[in-house]
XYZ file of C-alpha atoms in Angstrom:
634
model
C -121.760 -62.818 -151.725
C -125.095 -64.549 -150.341
C -128.429 -64.870 -152.457
C -131.179 -62.274 -151.730
C -133.428 -65.103 -150.422
C -130.793 -66.110 -147.899
C -130.153 -62.415 -146.745
C -133.960 -61.789 -146.263
C -134.261 -65.002 -144.490
C -131.202 -64.326 -142.373
C -132.502 -60.809 -141.504
C -135.699 -62.201 -140.337
C -133.935 -64.871 -138.274
C -131.649 -62.283 -136.744
C -134.638 -59.974 -135.768
C -136.739 -62.816 -134.537
C -133.828 -64.254 -132.720
C -133.069 -61.000 -130.909
C -136.733 -60.886 -129.974
C -136.964 -64.403 -128.530
C -133.610 -63.870 -126.821
C -134.772 -60.651 -124.953
C -138.221 -62.290 -123.859
C -136.361 -65.519 -122.905
C -133.873 -63.447 -120.858
C -136.604 -61.408 -119.125
C -138.610 -64.414 -118.116
C -135.546 -66.480 -116.967
C -134.416 -63.516 -114.848
C -137.804 -63.189 -113.188
C -137.926 -66.888 -112.529
C -134.474 -66.890 -111.130
C -135.177 -64.098 -108.689
C -138.280 -65.833 -107.625
C -136.452 -69.107 -107.172
C -133.844 -67.371 -104.954
C -136.491 -65.718 -102.814
C -138.374 -69.139 -102.408
C -134.972 -70.842 -101.739
C -134.137 -68.289 -99.145
C -137.516 -68.536 -97.454
C -137.300 -72.242 -97.145
C -133.912 -72.065 -95.749
C -135.065 -69.712 -92.934
C -138.276 -71.734 -92.333
C -135.840 -74.738 -91.774
C -133.689 -73.006 -89.603
C -136.376 -71.808 -87.276
C -137.672 -75.184 -87.250
C -134.333 -76.458 -86.163
C -133.937 -73.985 -83.424
C -137.243 -74.975 -81.892
C -136.006 -78.796 -82.024
C -132.876 -77.995 -80.379
C -134.543 -75.923 -77.692
C -136.941 -78.693 -77.019
C -134.058 -81.294 -77.040
C -132.017 -79.297 -74.641
C -134.909 -79.100 -72.120
C -135.338 -82.887 -72.598
C -131.566 -83.264 -72.089
C -131.493 -81.175 -68.843
C -134.494 -83.045 -67.416
C -132.820 -86.579 -68.009
C -129.477 -85.336 -66.962
C -130.816 -84.137 -63.582
C -132.859 -87.461 -63.116
C -129.722 -89.536 -64.073
C -127.684 -87.559 -61.648
C -130.207 -88.273 -58.794
C -130.248 -91.930 -59.704
C -126.655 -92.298 -59.504
C -126.539 -90.600 -56.036
C -129.426 -92.717 -54.754
C -127.584 -95.663 -55.988
C -124.306 -94.715 -54.091
C -126.185 -94.126 -50.670
C -127.937 -97.615 -50.837
C -124.566 -99.461 -51.707
C -122.908 -97.579 -48.737
C -125.515 -98.873 -46.516
C -125.237 -102.339 -47.587
C -121.583 -102.275 -47.237
C -121.540 -100.757 -43.868
C -123.961 -103.434 -42.677
C -121.857 -106.166 -44.183
C -118.297 -105.078 -44.040
C -116.985 -108.535 -45.142
C -118.107 -107.762 -48.726
C -115.109 -105.576 -49.265
C -113.082 -108.648 -49.356
C -114.880 -110.126 -52.253
C -114.790 -108.544 -55.660
C -117.612 -111.150 -56.786
C -119.993 -109.890 -54.027
C -119.408 -106.293 -55.000
C -120.098 -107.110 -58.548
C -123.415 -108.870 -57.644
C -124.399 -105.790 -55.621
C -123.535 -103.675 -58.851
C -125.644 -105.738 -61.032
C -128.671 -105.814 -58.324
C -128.279 -101.941 -58.043
C -127.915 -101.571 -61.915
C -124.604 -99.687 -61.645
C -121.410 -100.450 -63.739
C -118.663 -99.663 -61.255
C -118.225 -99.595 -57.569
C -114.997 -98.127 -56.094
C -114.301 -97.889 -52.115
C -111.802 -95.244 -51.075
C -110.225 -95.053 -47.475
C -109.876 -91.942 -45.413
C -106.710 -91.062 -47.503
C -108.456 -90.973 -50.924
C -107.071 -94.169 -51.961
C -109.090 -97.105 -53.812
C -108.918 -100.216 -51.714
C -111.695 -102.336 -52.775
C -114.156 -102.421 -55.650
C -115.658 -104.181 -58.586
C -112.549 -103.266 -60.561
C -109.169 -104.582 -58.957
C -107.229 -102.850 -61.726
C -108.220 -99.657 -60.261
C -107.027 -100.436 -56.711
C -104.395 -97.781 -55.221
C -105.947 -95.000 -57.415
C -106.269 -91.813 -55.627
C -108.013 -88.350 -55.950
C -104.754 -87.024 -57.499
C -104.610 -89.856 -60.248
C -106.274 -87.730 -62.907
C -108.456 -84.758 -63.578
C -111.741 -86.861 -63.544
C -110.502 -88.102 -59.870
C -109.565 -84.809 -58.488
C -113.156 -83.608 -58.959
C -113.847 -85.590 -55.723
C -110.812 -84.481 -53.671
C -112.624 -81.888 -51.540
C -114.468 -84.692 -49.948
C -111.253 -85.530 -47.939
C -111.834 -82.405 -45.829
C -115.554 -82.162 -45.805
C -117.360 -85.469 -44.962
C -120.694 -83.950 -45.556
C -120.090 -83.633 -49.418
C -122.362 -85.618 -51.771
C -120.848 -85.075 -55.173
C -122.217 -86.050 -58.562
C -119.769 -85.497 -61.510
C -120.817 -84.505 -64.871
C -120.490 -87.112 -67.658
C -116.766 -87.404 -68.771
C -114.217 -89.914 -69.619
C -112.850 -91.901 -66.740
C -108.870 -91.919 -66.016
C -108.217 -95.501 -66.859
C -110.256 -96.339 -69.911
C -111.241 -92.889 -71.147
C -114.889 -94.353 -71.180
C -117.862 -91.970 -70.721
C -119.022 -92.349 -67.191
C -120.946 -90.581 -64.669
C -119.794 -90.997 -61.052
C -121.332 -90.037 -57.728
C -119.519 -90.234 -54.339
C -120.447 -89.795 -50.590
C -119.186 -90.846 -47.051
C -120.534 -94.007 -45.445
C -122.702 -93.137 -42.495
C -119.902 -94.045 -40.016
C -117.424 -92.082 -41.746
C -114.917 -94.831 -42.458
C -114.720 -94.781 -46.144
C -116.013 -92.991 -49.277
C -118.108 -94.954 -51.740
C -118.061 -94.097 -55.407
C -120.517 -95.303 -57.971
C -120.030 -95.157 -61.812
C -122.798 -95.248 -64.259
C -122.631 -95.327 -68.206
C -125.042 -92.711 -69.159
C -126.885 -94.573 -71.708
C -130.408 -92.627 -71.810
C -128.170 -89.292 -71.304
C -126.311 -90.359 -74.359
C -129.553 -91.082 -76.391
C -130.991 -87.637 -75.481
C -127.622 -86.017 -76.187
C -127.594 -87.774 -79.405
C -130.919 -86.015 -80.436
C -129.093 -82.660 -80.047
C -126.284 -83.567 -82.409
C -126.448 -81.572 -85.611
C -126.282 -84.573 -87.903
C -129.338 -85.871 -86.268
C -131.317 -82.836 -86.579
C -130.168 -82.342 -90.182
C -131.697 -85.781 -90.956
C -134.970 -84.670 -89.573
C -135.241 -81.805 -92.338
C -133.540 -83.496 -95.269
C -136.848 -83.804 -97.417
C -134.816 -82.770 -100.443
C -132.178 -85.078 -101.115
C -130.311 -82.388 -103.457
C -130.049 -79.987 -100.495
C -127.071 -80.567 -97.985
C -126.934 -78.962 -94.305
C -123.709 -77.901 -92.662
C -123.012 -76.532 -89.140
C -119.597 -74.645 -89.260
C -117.888 -73.343 -86.179
C -117.807 -69.492 -86.496
C -114.345 -69.076 -85.266
C -112.260 -71.838 -86.801
C -114.292 -72.808 -89.761
C -114.487 -76.385 -88.859
C -117.496 -78.314 -90.055
C -118.791 -79.804 -86.943
C -121.803 -81.453 -88.443
C -123.375 -82.112 -91.927
C -125.544 -84.301 -93.969
C -122.379 -85.101 -95.750
C -120.664 -87.211 -93.550
C -117.411 -87.181 -95.482
C -117.167 -83.464 -94.778
C -117.442 -83.566 -90.992
C -114.218 -82.250 -89.244
C -112.972 -80.789 -92.597
C -112.507 -76.807 -92.958
C -114.876 -75.170 -95.160
C -111.881 -73.945 -97.255
C -111.549 -77.475 -98.502
C -115.061 -77.322 -99.864
C -114.506 -74.046 -101.539
C -116.222 -71.647 -99.064
C -114.698 -69.091 -96.635
C -115.781 -67.512 -93.369
C -115.640 -64.175 -95.089
C -118.265 -65.156 -97.566
C -120.890 -66.272 -94.733
C -121.780 -63.108 -92.847
C -122.032 -60.688 -95.900
C -124.990 -62.023 -98.057
C -128.385 -61.637 -96.380
C -130.429 -63.356 -99.265
C -128.060 -66.094 -100.028
C -125.242 -66.461 -102.436
C -123.759 -68.556 -105.153
C -120.628 -70.521 -104.643
C -118.931 -73.694 -105.592
C -118.922 -76.593 -103.247
C -117.235 -80.039 -103.951
C -116.733 -79.099 -107.454
C -120.587 -78.316 -107.996
C -122.274 -74.844 -108.528
C -124.576 -74.242 -105.384
C -126.783 -71.617 -103.841
C -125.980 -71.273 -100.157
C -128.227 -69.536 -97.239
C -126.393 -69.558 -93.674
C -127.543 -68.295 -90.358
C -125.816 -68.037 -87.109
C -127.162 -70.162 -84.477
C -125.290 -70.375 -81.311
C -121.566 -70.780 -81.862
C -122.058 -72.199 -85.361
C -123.294 -71.069 -88.834
C -125.973 -73.440 -90.013
C -126.174 -73.509 -93.813
C -128.381 -74.942 -96.454
C -126.846 -75.785 -99.732
C -128.868 -76.415 -102.693
C -127.283 -77.619 -106.046
C -127.755 -75.255 -108.946
C -129.253 -78.265 -111.202
C -132.041 -78.857 -108.429
C -132.655 -74.985 -107.967
C -132.814 -74.196 -111.645
C -133.965 -77.480 -113.216
C -137.807 -76.424 -113.448
C -136.629 -73.131 -114.889
C -134.892 -74.910 -117.823
C -138.241 -76.999 -118.433
C -140.148 -73.916 -118.362
C -137.753 -72.049 -120.787
C -137.712 -74.895 -123.232
C -141.621 -74.944 -123.316
C -141.555 -71.094 -123.715
C -138.937 -71.197 -126.571
C -140.932 -73.865 -128.459
C -144.004 -71.624 -128.142
C -142.056 -68.469 -129.655
C -140.264 -70.562 -132.290
C -143.675 -71.786 -133.626
C -145.035 -68.124 -133.748
C -141.606 -66.876 -135.309
C -141.826 -69.629 -138.076
C -145.391 -68.526 -138.851
C -144.492 -65.033 -139.276
C -141.286 -65.655 -141.279
C -143.175 -67.919 -143.712
C -145.705 -65.101 -144.412
C -143.055 -62.286 -144.637
C -140.432 -64.217 -146.574
C -143.115 -66.036 -148.936
C -144.225 -62.581 -149.771
C -140.785 -61.135 -150.565
C -139.845 -64.235 -152.739
C -142.782 -64.181 -154.818
C -142.742 -60.617 -155.862
C -139.274 -59.404 -155.501
C -136.472 -62.190 -155.181
C -137.973 -64.307 -157.814
C -138.021 -61.663 -160.485
C -134.484 -60.792 -159.458
C -133.488 -64.452 -160.213
C -135.083 -64.169 -163.476
C -133.154 -61.082 -164.337
C -129.910 -62.513 -163.194
C -130.404 -65.803 -165.301
C -130.871 -63.513 -168.268
C -127.717 -61.515 -167.429
C -125.657 -64.879 -166.936
C -126.696 -65.916 -170.344
C -125.681 -62.351 -171.846
C -122.135 -62.609 -169.841
C -121.603 -66.267 -171.277
C -121.705 -64.782 -174.790
C -125.409 -64.904 -175.751
C -125.703 -61.384 -176.727
C -129.071 -62.292 -178.512
C -130.923 -62.616 -174.935
C -133.559 -60.033 -174.304
C -134.631 -59.132 -170.678
C -138.307 -58.672 -170.218
C -139.488 -58.499 -166.645
C -142.563 -56.423 -166.185
C -143.954 -57.479 -162.715
C -143.320 -53.876 -161.507
C -142.278 -50.529 -162.659
C -138.836 -50.680 -161.232
C -138.166 -54.090 -162.903
C -139.444 -52.755 -166.280
C -137.050 -49.737 -166.304
C -134.213 -52.161 -165.075
C -135.098 -54.404 -168.135
C -134.947 -51.630 -170.429
C -131.615 -50.147 -169.266
C -129.903 -53.700 -169.397
C -131.017 -54.241 -173.041
C -129.730 -50.706 -174.208
C -126.360 -51.614 -172.396
C -126.226 -54.902 -174.308
C -126.839 -53.217 -177.648
C -123.887 -50.750 -177.020
C -121.639 -53.498 -176.352
C -122.454 -55.165 -179.756
C -121.858 -51.834 -181.386
C -118.393 -51.473 -179.672
C -117.463 -55.008 -180.917
C -118.260 -53.934 -184.462
C -116.546 -50.811 -184.016
C -113.324 -52.380 -183.074
C -113.535 -54.847 -185.959
C -113.638 -52.048 -188.264
C -110.806 -50.225 -186.742
C -108.463 -53.423 -186.819
C -109.715 -53.934 -190.496
C -108.063 -50.677 -191.493
C -104.553 -51.582 -190.533
C -102.072 -53.395 -192.471
C -101.792 -56.219 -189.998
C -104.295 -59.064 -189.303
C -105.114 -58.649 -185.666
C -107.712 -60.938 -183.900
C -109.071 -60.351 -180.311
C -110.575 -63.096 -178.074
C -111.903 -63.359 -174.570
C -113.334 -66.151 -172.523
C -114.176 -66.781 -169.002
C -113.979 -70.169 -167.170
C -117.228 -69.568 -165.784
C -118.975 -69.467 -169.079
C -118.749 -71.937 -172.085
C -118.552 -69.458 -175.120
C -115.549 -67.690 -176.406
C -115.880 -64.367 -177.866
C -113.451 -63.232 -180.819
C -113.637 -60.767 -183.607
C -114.012 -61.854 -187.113
C -110.249 -61.879 -188.078
C -109.481 -64.705 -185.805
C -110.699 -67.510 -187.936
C -108.696 -65.997 -190.872
C -105.603 -65.659 -188.895
C -105.765 -69.222 -187.799
C -106.896 -70.366 -191.173
C -109.846 -72.443 -189.864
C -113.136 -73.008 -191.496
C -116.496 -71.526 -190.387
C -117.558 -74.835 -189.021
C -114.367 -74.947 -186.747
C -114.647 -71.417 -185.947
C -118.261 -72.267 -184.569
C -116.811 -75.258 -182.660
C -113.995 -73.240 -180.957
C -116.298 -70.307 -180.002
C -118.825 -72.758 -178.552
C -116.618 -74.141 -175.803
C -113.686 -72.479 -174.303
C -111.931 -75.666 -173.127
C -111.860 -76.732 -177.066
C -110.560 -73.256 -177.896
C -107.890 -73.442 -175.011
C -106.832 -76.956 -176.249
C -106.408 -75.463 -179.781
C -104.090 -72.548 -178.417
C -102.234 -75.174 -176.440
C -101.553 -77.142 -179.476
C -100.405 -73.831 -181.407
C -98.005 -73.181 -178.346
C -96.384 -76.564 -178.815
C -94.803 -75.433 -182.158
C -92.843 -72.131 -180.895
C -90.609 -70.253 -183.246
C -87.263 -70.173 -181.519
C -86.092 -66.791 -182.798
C -89.049 -64.733 -181.544
C -90.800 -65.021 -178.294
C -94.597 -65.763 -178.283
C -94.526 -66.554 -182.034
C -95.764 -70.003 -183.053
C -95.698 -71.929 -186.234
C -99.141 -73.190 -187.561
C -98.787 -75.187 -190.822
C -97.150 -72.533 -193.236
C -98.196 -69.628 -190.902
C -96.404 -67.875 -187.990
C -98.503 -66.119 -185.365
C -97.980 -64.333 -182.508
C -100.201 -64.711 -179.467
C -100.426 -62.329 -176.578
C -102.537 -63.106 -173.557
C -103.422 -61.741 -170.217
C -105.571 -63.419 -167.388
C -107.070 -62.050 -164.169
C -108.704 -64.460 -161.880
C -110.558 -66.661 -164.417
C -110.891 -64.094 -167.219
C -108.757 -64.257 -170.244
C -108.078 -61.880 -172.992
C -105.883 -62.251 -175.935
C -104.528 -60.814 -179.336
C -103.709 -62.960 -182.302
C -101.357 -61.140 -185.109
C -100.460 -62.946 -188.237
C -96.580 -62.427 -188.698
C -95.991 -64.851 -191.378
C -94.583 -62.092 -193.773
C -92.072 -60.640 -191.242
C -91.079 -63.990 -190.087
C -90.316 -64.986 -193.567
C -88.281 -62.142 -194.353
C -86.259 -62.576 -191.093
C -85.636 -66.251 -192.051
C -84.540 -65.184 -195.530
C -82.117 -62.440 -193.856
C -80.658 -65.161 -191.578
C -80.314 -67.465 -194.549
C -78.274 -64.943 -196.437
C -76.460 -64.065 -193.504
C -75.422 -67.315 -192.235
C -75.530 -69.708 -194.963
C -73.574 -70.293 -198.235
C -75.793 -69.682 -201.271
C -74.113 -72.359 -203.290
C -73.694 -75.324 -200.947
C -76.458 -74.515 -198.385
C -73.663 -75.154 -195.560
C -72.783 -72.621 -192.885
C -70.638 -69.660 -194.236
C -67.770 -68.335 -192.334
C -70.128 -66.060 -190.128
C -72.620 -68.822 -189.481
C -69.919 -71.195 -188.323
C -68.384 -68.565 -186.125
C -71.954 -67.889 -184.484
C -72.429 -71.852 -184.150
C -68.971 -72.351 -182.674
C -69.193 -69.441 -180.264
C -72.480 -70.866 -178.812
C -70.970 -74.441 -178.762
C -67.600 -73.688 -177.129
C -69.227 -71.576 -174.398
C -70.677 -74.827 -172.889
C -68.088 -77.512 -173.871
C -69.506 -79.849 -171.084
C -72.512 -80.192 -173.174
C -70.669 -81.253 -176.235
C -68.088 -83.775 -174.492
C -65.416 -84.760 -177.024
C -64.983 -82.770 -180.127
C -62.805 -81.780 -182.940
C -62.329 -79.287 -185.793
C -61.708 -80.513 -189.109
C -60.176 -78.443 -191.924
C -61.041 -79.702 -195.310
C -59.639 -78.714 -198.831
C -61.360 -80.100 -201.976
C -58.883 -81.876 -204.443
C -58.539 -80.980 -208.087
C -61.201 -78.326 -208.250
C -59.025 -76.063 -210.718
C -58.898 -79.263 -213.031
C -62.591 -79.754 -212.995
C -63.128 -76.047 -213.547
C -60.808 -75.918 -216.485
C -62.374 -79.261 -217.878
C -65.875 -79.015 -217.127
C -66.479 -75.332 -216.561
C -67.605 -73.519 -213.672
C -70.875 -75.183 -213.726
C -68.859 -78.598 -213.332
C -66.857 -77.034 -210.633
C -70.053 -75.660 -208.831
C -71.507 -79.308 -209.000
C -68.387 -80.752 -207.721
C -68.421 -78.370 -204.503
C -71.992 -79.159 -204.195
C -71.287 -82.999 -204.168
C -68.505 -82.509 -201.473
C -70.744 -80.389 -199.352
C -73.563 -83.118 -199.519
C -71.220 -85.564 -198.486
C -69.905 -83.718 -195.552
C -73.431 -82.345 -194.538
C -74.553 -86.086 -194.280
C -71.514 -87.206 -192.413
C -72.153 -88.159 -188.797
C -75.758 -87.119 -188.246
C -76.449 -85.421 -184.926
C -72.518 -85.133 -184.319
C -71.467 -82.706 -187.035
C -71.870 -79.134 -188.334
C -70.269 -78.522 -191.705
C -69.428 -75.001 -193.198
C -67.808 -73.720 -196.465
C -65.246 -70.869 -195.598
C -64.865 -69.885 -199.411
C -63.526 -71.491 -202.748
C -62.544 -75.222 -202.113
C -62.192 -74.838 -198.158
C -64.466 -76.466 -195.929
C -64.694 -77.045 -192.045
C -66.341 -80.040 -190.239
C -67.115 -79.538 -186.470
C -67.498 -82.967 -184.914
C -69.108 -82.838 -181.450
C -71.046 -84.684 -178.710
C -68.991 -87.866 -178.511
C -68.824 -89.634 -175.203
C -65.249 -90.712 -175.516
C -62.226 -89.777 -177.336
C -62.080 -93.067 -178.812
C -65.550 -92.516 -180.504
C -64.490 -89.202 -181.899
C -61.214 -90.749 -183.411
C -63.445 -93.616 -184.872
C -65.472 -90.856 -186.854
C -62.229 -89.125 -187.983
C -61.111 -92.634 -189.320
C -64.431 -93.021 -191.235
C -63.845 -89.750 -192.707
C -60.537 -90.810 -193.976
C -62.020 -93.713 -195.632
C -64.335 -91.287 -197.700
C -61.243 -89.312 -198.808
C -60.388 -91.384 -202.001
C -63.388 -93.681 -202.089
C -66.065 -90.909 -203.368
C -67.382 -89.870 -206.738
C -68.914 -86.486 -207.782
C -71.685 -86.411 -210.309
C -71.208 -83.438 -212.341
C -74.374 -83.946 -214.619
C -76.015 -86.901 -216.291
C -73.865 -90.027 -216.653
C -70.833 -87.898 -215.830
C -68.810 -88.838 -212.522
C -65.334 -87.709 -211.691
C -63.438 -89.051 -208.672
C -64.141 -86.971 -205.522
C -61.178 -86.284 -203.326
C -60.166 -84.026 -200.369
C -57.467 -83.514 -198.076
C -58.102 -82.754 -194.215
C -56.427 -82.107 -190.839
C -57.940 -82.034 -187.622
C -57.523 -80.824 -184.064
C -59.063 -81.708 -180.747
C -60.667 -78.914 -179.145
C -60.211 -80.356 -175.542
C -62.136 -77.645 -173.947
C -60.414 -74.746 -175.741
C -62.535 -71.678 -176.717
C -60.241 -70.086 -179.256
C -61.622 -71.687 -182.296
C -59.443 -69.210 -184.519
C -56.337 -70.721 -183.085
C -57.963 -74.405 -183.540
C -58.872 -73.720 -187.153
C -55.110 -72.566 -187.679
C -54.001 -75.671 -186.097
C -56.245 -77.908 -188.290
C -55.310 -76.088 -191.273
C -51.543 -76.667 -190.607
C -52.533 -80.390 -190.376
C -54.658 -80.455 -193.518
C -51.608 -79.025 -195.387
C -49.596 -81.779 -194.194
C -52.232 -84.242 -195.226
C -52.440 -82.717 -198.697
C -48.590 -82.740 -199.122
C -48.396 -86.539 -197.975
C -51.279 -87.434 -200.408
C -49.474 -85.739 -203.422
C -46.241 -87.288 -202.601
C -48.134 -90.772 -202.530
C -49.683 -90.233 -205.980
C -46.212 -89.170 -207.385
């Protein structure tokens, strides 16, 4: 359960958060839509400029290619005339190379009428024919038509796969075919301007934007500002050809692990695309949103301070004051009075609580009155770990036998009261559950607890307990000697022999007092009783902690020896008893002593539980002992 201040604050926070979130979402949505529109328009504008540049470059390339082809053909005609005028140069490779340098060509090849190279600047090509490769076969029609003057498109040559442009024609005398090869440097420069990578570099004003040219059939990336992506398939980037034709205003995707916004447009056989990272696209939106949130939060804080301040002052603080008073009452201070008059509602609440408190006090007095009319002293107590005081009825101090000062101390702190009860519980009365001995009193304690609340009853059972003890004394003990009687011994032996392992080595000793009749006849029954008491005292004090003595009746006694670790220790105790047979005296009255003798016989229990049989066996041994002792005296 949260405090009211926090609940009001939380409610205000929730409402404010919802309003701020709604406004923020609307503004962010508008900004994102505008950003998409602007990014799409920028991409389309760039694509249109690219198309214009490509068109201009194509025109320039066509013009340069045409000019280069004518230059190549003119060079071939001039070199053919030179060779025709001086046929001896065909025998010198060096002369032909000088002519090539002079005419600014890279290769000169001379074919015979069968189409075989027999001279030129590159002897390694000798014996190549028009059938030696695709590039060579282009010129094969010249073998049947000497009027042909052919200029080949730029393509790799047969031997080195080097880009070259070749032109060929027949010499004026028709004796040989002259072929000239030129490296198309200027054409390649113009062609490079038409490469997509070059075009992309012209428009890469924003470094966060990347451009891609993708083959519309295979999906291969044929050009890109990201050079490591060239010749890859767009699937390796995370795109698909199916994604590109559909959206008309751009689409979002993941490229190279980054979120991006893509705009593509078909240009020729390719899709040209502009890809902008989300960070670049939405970065300014984040900045604007942060500024907006700061402004909204400031406004919300001012409103919350005004509203919650008013609620705390006129509502919550008065509730806190009432709760504080209620806590004092719940802690046992029933004299506390609640008087909050800040509003009509609080005034009525204060009055109702005071009436309820008075009713509780009346109920406590009524309970004490009812208990006082019973024949038993009953005390009731209650305490809670959350409050220090202990509430109990007026009979609790009487039952515990404590002074008023001690009673105030116990009621003032539940920890002291609980410690007092713990001390009481440390002296349990073994014959009755939940009954404990306190000095000469016997007190029954019943307690229940729920969570941290404790409720208990104290009952003075001294009278009943003393009656119980007296009944047990009369039932189990001999009234003359104070030893067990036959019934008490049977109960004790039954409990012992049920757990022979706890009593280790043990024995039953049957004892018969000597000369009891003589003492009775000489000193009377009072002397005889004194004689028996002296023998009982001797047996009761024999082997403390290892013996239990009983009088079966008349001059018959039983001594139970137990809890010896070894049989030798047990037999040693029996020998000690034997030493007392004739060496003791009984004091019958002042200055009157007589010899105290007895006969005994014993039987080791050895785990047997039939103590009647054991007593019979010990009794037989006792008679043997008595007989032998009489024979010794005679």
